[in-house]
Coordinates of C-alpha atoms in Angstrom, one line a residue:
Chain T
X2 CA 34.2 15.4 -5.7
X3 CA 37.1 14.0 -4.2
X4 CA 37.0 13.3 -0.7
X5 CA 39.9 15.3 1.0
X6 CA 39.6 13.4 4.8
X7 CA 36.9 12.5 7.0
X8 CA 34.5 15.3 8.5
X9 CA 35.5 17.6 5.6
X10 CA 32.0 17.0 3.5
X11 CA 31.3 19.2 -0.4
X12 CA 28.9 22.2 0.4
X13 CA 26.2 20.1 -2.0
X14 CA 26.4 17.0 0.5
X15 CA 26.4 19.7 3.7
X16 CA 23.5 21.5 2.3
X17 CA 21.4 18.6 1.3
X18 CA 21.6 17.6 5.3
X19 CA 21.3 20.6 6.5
X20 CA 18.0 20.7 3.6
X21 CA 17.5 17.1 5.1
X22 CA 17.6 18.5 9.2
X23 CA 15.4 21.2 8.4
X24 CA 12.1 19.3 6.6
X25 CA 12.3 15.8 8.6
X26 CA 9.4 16.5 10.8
X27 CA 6.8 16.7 7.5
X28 CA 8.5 13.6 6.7
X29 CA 6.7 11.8 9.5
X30 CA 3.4 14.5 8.9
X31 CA 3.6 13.2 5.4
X32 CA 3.9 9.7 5.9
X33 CA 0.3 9.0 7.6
X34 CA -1.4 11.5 5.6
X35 CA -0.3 9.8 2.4
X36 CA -1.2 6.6 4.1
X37 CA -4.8 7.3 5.2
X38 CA -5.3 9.0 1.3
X39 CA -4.3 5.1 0.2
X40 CA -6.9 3.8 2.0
X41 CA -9.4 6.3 0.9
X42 CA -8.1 5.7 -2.5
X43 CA -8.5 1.7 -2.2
X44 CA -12.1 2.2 -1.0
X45 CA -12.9 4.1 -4.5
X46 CA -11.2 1.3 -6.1
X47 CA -7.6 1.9 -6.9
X48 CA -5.4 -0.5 -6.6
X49 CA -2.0 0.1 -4.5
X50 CA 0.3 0.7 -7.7
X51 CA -2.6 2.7 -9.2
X52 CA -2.5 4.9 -5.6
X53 CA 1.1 5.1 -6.2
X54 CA 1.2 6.5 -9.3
X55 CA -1.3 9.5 -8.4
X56 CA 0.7 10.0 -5.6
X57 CA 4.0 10.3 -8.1
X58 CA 2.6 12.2 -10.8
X59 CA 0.4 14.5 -9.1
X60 CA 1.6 14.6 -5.9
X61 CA -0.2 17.9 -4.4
X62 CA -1.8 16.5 -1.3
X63 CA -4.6 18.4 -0.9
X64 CA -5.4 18.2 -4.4
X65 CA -5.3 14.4 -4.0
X66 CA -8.0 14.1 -1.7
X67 CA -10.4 16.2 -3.5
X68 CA -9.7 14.0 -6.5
X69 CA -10.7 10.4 -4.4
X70 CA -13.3 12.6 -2.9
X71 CA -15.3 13.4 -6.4
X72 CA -13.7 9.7 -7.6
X73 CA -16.9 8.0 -9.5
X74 CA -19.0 10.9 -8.7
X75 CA -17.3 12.9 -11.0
X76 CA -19.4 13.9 -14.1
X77 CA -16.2 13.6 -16.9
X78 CA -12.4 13.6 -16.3
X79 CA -11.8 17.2 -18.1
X80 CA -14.1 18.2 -14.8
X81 CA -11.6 16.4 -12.9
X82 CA -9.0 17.7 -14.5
X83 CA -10.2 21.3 -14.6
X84 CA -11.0 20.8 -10.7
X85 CA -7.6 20.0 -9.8
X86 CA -6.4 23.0 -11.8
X87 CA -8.0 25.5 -10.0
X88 CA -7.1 24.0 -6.6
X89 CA -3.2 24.1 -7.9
X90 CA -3.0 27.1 -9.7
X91 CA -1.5 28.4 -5.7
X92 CA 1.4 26.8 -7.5
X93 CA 2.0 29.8 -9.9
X94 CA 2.7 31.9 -7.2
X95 CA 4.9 29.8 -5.3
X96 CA 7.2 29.2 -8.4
X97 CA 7.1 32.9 -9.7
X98 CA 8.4 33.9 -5.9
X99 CA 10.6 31.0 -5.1
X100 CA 11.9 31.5 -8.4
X101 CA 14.0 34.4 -7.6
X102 CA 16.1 33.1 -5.2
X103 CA 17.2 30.1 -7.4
X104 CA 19.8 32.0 -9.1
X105 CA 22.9 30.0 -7.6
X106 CA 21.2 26.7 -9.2
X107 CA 21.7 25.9 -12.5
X108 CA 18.7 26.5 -14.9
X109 CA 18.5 22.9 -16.6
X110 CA 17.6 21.6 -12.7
X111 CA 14.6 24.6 -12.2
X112 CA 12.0 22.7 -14.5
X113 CA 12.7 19.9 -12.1
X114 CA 12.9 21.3 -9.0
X115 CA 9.7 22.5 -9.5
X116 CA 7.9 19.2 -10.1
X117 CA 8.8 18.4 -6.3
X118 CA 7.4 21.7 -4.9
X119 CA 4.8 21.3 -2.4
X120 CA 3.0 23.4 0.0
X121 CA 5.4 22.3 2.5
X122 CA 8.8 22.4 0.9
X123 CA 8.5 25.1 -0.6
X124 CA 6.9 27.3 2.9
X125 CA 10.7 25.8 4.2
X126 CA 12.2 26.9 1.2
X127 CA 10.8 30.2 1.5
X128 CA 11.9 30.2 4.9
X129 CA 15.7 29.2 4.1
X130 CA 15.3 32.3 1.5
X131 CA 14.9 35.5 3.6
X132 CA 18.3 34.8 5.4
X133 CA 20.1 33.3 2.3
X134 CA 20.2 32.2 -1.6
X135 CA 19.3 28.7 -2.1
X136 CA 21.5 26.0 -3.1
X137 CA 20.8 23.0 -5.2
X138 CA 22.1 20.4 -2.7
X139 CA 19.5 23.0 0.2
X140 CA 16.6 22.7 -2.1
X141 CA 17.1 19.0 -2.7
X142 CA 17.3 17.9 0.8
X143 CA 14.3 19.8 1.4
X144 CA 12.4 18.7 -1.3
X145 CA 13.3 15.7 -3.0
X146 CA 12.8 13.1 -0.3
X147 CA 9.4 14.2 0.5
X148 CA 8.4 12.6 -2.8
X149 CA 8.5 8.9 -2.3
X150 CA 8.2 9.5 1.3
X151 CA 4.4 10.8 -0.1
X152 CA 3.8 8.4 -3.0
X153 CA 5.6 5.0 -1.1
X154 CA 3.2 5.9 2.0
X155 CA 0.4 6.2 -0.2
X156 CA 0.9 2.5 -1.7
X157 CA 1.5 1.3 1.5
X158 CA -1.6 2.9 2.6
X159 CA -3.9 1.6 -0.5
X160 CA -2.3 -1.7 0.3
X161 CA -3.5 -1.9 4.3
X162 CA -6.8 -1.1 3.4
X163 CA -9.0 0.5 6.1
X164 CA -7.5 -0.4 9.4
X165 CA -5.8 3.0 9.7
X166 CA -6.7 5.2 12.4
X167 CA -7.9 8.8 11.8
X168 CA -4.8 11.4 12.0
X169 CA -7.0 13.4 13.5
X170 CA -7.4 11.4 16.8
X171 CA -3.4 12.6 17.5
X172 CA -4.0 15.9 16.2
X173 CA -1.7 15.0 13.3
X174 CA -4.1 17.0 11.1
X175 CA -3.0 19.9 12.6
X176 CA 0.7 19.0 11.3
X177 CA 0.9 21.2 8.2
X178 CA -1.7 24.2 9.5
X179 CA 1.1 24.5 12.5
X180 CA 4.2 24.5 10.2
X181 CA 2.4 27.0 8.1
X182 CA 2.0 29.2 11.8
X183 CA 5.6 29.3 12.6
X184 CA 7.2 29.8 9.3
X185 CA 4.3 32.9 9.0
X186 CA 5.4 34.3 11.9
X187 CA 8.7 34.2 9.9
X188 CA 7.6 36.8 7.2
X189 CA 6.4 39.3 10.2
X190 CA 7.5 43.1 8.7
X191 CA 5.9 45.0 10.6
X192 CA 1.9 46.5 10.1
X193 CA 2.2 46.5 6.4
X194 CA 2.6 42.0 6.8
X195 CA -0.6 42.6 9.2
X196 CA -2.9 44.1 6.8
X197 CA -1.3 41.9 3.9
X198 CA -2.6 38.9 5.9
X199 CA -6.1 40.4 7.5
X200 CA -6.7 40.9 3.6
X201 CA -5.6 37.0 2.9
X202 CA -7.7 36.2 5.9
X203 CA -11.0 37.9 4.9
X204 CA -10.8 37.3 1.3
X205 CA -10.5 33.5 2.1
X206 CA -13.0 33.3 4.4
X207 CA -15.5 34.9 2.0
X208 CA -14.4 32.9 -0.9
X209 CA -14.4 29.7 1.0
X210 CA -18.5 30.6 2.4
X211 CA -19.9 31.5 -1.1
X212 CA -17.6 29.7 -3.4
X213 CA -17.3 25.7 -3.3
X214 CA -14.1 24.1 -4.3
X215 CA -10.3 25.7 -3.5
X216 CA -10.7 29.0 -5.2
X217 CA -10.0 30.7 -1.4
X218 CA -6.5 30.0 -1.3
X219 CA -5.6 31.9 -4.7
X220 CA -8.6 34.6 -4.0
X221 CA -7.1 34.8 -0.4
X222 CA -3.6 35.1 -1.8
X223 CA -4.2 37.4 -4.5
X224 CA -6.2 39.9 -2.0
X225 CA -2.8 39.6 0.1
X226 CA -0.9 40.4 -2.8
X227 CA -3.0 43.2 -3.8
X228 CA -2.6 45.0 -0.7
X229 CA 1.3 44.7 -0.3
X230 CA 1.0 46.2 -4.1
X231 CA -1.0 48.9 -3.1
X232 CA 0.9 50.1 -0.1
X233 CA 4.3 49.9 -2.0
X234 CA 5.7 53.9 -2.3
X235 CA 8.3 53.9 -4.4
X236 CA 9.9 56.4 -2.3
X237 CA 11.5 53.9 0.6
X238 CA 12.4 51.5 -2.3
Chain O
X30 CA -2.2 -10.7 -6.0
X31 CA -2.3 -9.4 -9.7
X32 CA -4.8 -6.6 -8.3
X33 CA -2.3 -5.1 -6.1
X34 CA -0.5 -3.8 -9.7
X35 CA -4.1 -3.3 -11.6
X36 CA -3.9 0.4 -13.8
X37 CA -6.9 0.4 -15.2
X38 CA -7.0 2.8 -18.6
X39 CA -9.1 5.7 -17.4
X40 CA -7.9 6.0 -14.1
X41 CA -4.2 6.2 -16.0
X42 CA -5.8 8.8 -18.4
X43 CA -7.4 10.7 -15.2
X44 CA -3.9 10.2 -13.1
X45 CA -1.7 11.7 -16.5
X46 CA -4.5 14.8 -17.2
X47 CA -4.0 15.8 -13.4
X48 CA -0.8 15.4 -13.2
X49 CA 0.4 17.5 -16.0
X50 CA -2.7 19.9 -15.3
X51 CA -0.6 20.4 -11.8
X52 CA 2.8 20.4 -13.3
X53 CA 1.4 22.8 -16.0
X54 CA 1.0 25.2 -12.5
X55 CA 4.5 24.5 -11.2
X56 CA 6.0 25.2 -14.3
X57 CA 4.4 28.5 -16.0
X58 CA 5.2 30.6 -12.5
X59 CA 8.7 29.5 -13.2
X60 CA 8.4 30.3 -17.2
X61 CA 6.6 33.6 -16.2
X62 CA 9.7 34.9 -14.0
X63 CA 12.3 34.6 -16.7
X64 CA 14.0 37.6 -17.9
X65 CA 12.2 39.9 -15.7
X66 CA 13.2 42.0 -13.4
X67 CA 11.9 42.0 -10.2
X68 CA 12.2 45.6 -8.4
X69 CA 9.6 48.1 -7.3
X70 CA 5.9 47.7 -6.9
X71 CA 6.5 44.1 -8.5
X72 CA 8.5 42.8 -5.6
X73 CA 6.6 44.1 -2.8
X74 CA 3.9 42.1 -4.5
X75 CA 6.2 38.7 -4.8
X76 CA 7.7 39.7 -1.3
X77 CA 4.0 39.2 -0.2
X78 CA 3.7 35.5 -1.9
X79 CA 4.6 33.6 1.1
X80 CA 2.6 35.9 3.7
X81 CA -0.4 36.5 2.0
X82 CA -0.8 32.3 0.2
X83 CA -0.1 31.1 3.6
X84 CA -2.3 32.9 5.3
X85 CA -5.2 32.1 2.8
X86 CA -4.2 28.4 3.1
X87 CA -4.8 28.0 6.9
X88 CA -7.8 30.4 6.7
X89 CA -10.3 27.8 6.9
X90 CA -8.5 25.3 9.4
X91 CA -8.0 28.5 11.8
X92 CA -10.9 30.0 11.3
X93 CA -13.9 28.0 10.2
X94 CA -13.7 24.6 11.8
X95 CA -14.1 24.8 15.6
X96 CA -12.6 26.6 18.6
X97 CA -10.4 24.5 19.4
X98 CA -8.7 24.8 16.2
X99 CA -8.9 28.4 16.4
X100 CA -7.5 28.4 20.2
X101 CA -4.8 26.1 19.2
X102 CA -3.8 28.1 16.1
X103 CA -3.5 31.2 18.6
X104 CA -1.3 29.2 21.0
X105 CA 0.8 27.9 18.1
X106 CA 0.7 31.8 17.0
X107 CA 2.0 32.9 20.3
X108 CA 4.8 29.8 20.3
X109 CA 5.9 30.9 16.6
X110 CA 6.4 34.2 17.4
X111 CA 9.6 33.7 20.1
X112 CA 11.1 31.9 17.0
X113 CA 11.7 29.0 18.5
X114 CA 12.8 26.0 16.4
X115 CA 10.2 24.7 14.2
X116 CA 9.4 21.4 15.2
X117 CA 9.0 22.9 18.9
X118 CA 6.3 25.0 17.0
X119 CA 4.6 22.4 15.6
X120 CA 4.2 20.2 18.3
X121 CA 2.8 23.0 20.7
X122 CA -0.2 23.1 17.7
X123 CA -0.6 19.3 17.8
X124 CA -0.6 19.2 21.8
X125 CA -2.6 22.1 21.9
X126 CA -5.2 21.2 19.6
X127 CA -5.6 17.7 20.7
X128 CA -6.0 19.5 24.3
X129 CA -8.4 21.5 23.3
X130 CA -10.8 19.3 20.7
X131 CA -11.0 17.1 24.4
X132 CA -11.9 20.2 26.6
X133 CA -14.3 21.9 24.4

């Protein structure tokens, strides 16, 4: 695009920043995360370009630290494999919904776009959608630079070994569990959004008590589901 | 220095079957989506995604870890819900929850 004089920017260049603006503060959340998984990761073993790597290609935190977790202890790699399945399938959800306000991109950049969606970028994304359609340049900013922020932070951590300090001692573990708060509070409708999450809430809470492993988020998230489903009359529609 | 760039085979088998396992999830909701139409009892349901997965997610930080985390997810609650901006949020959890982990 040709530049036509200074301040005047192309809406993909505006939107990444403003993409950019909105997701910067899980840049810094992500960076010691990703770090203190590298040093988890380098005391199973893995070397820092090894660390890397599973940062790049599967890049789903929480995911990730389940997978050092049964690292070794793990009885085959399907297991691993099949483990890490069930604690992503969440991600089904968040493409079939995020999905439908991607209309204004072009479909050879969705299967793309959705390689880079985390919990994170895509609660902001979500976020940016109940006021207005995304953009590519929006969904970029938000997503994209999260990604080697992640799996760069990761080496780095794999690299420093086990000198980090515990996130937790800042209350930087609370990071993503607060961002999740406030852009909740976002999706607030009315009663119906109250019983839509008390049903989440419960659900998860049993799941997580009687079932090991992640299956609470997508029981939890189904129930909510369910409920909205249920309560739908065709008659306000 | 030559184990700082050390793959070892099966950990690049392991780090390939999870990752496309994961992509496999990111994709197919995509796939799914296409060509229908969204309107009715359907997207009250997908209108519910972002509620009802969020909620789930923080279910056990919130709820099953300690008071303070509970407390301090109330607080952030409470700070979320004048809509301020979103960092402002996030650092009223962080505060608060640090606060309270050293008061309870």
């Amino acid at each position: 695009m040709v530049r036509v004089g200074w301040g005047l920017m192309n809406p993909f260049s505006k939107d990444f920043k403003s993409g950019i603006a909105d997701a910067w503060p899980m840049f810094l959340a992500y960076v010691p995360i990703a770090a203190l998984w590298g040093t988890l990761a380098a005391a199973k073993g893995f070397s820092p370009l090894e660390a890397m790597l599973m940062s790049a290609f599967l890049y789903a935190g929480a995911s990730q630290f389940v997978a050092i977790e049964m690292w070794g202890a793990a009885q085959s790699i399907l297991l691993l494999i099949f483990t890490i399945f069930i604690i992503n399938v969440r991600h089904v959800l968040y493409a079939a919904s995020i999905s439908r306000h991607m209309g204004g991109i072009p479909h050879r950049w969705h299967p793309a776009l959705m390689y880079i969606l985390t919990d994170e970028a895509w609660a902001l994304l979500e976020r940016k959608a109940l006021t207005q359609p995304l953009t590519l340049g929006y969904y970029l900013g938000v997503a994209f630079p999260l990604w080697p922020t992640w799996f760069l932070s990761s080496a780095i951590g794999a690299f420093i070994g086990k000198q980090l300090p515990d996130p937790a001692l800042i209350g930087l573990d609370f990071a993503f569990a607060a961002m999740f708060i406030a852009i909740l509070a976002g999706f607030w409708k009315g009663p119906r959004t109250g019983a839509v999450i008390i049903a989440s809430a419960v659900v998860a809470v049993l799941a997580k008590t009687y079932f090991s492993g992640a299956w609470y988020i997508i029981l939890g998230g189904l129930a909510g589901v369910a409920v909205a489903a249920l309560l739908h009359s065709e008659a306000e529609a | 220095m030559s184990n700082l760039f050390t793959v070892h085979f099966t950990t690049f088998l392991a780090i390939i079957g999870m990752g496309i396992a994961t992509y496999s999830t990111r994709l197919s909701g995509l796939l799914l989506m296409r060509g229908v139409v969204v309107q009715g009892r359907l997207k009250a349901a997908l209108d519910a995604v972002p509620p009802a997965v969020l909620m789930a997610v923080i279910t056990p930080t919130v709820f099953m870890t300690g008071k303070a985390e509970t407390i301090a997810a109330a607080v952030t609650g409470a700070v979320a819900f004048f809509r301020l901006p979103l960092l402002v949020v996030i650092l009223s959890g962080i505060f608060s929850v640090v606060l309270f982990r050293h008061l309870i």
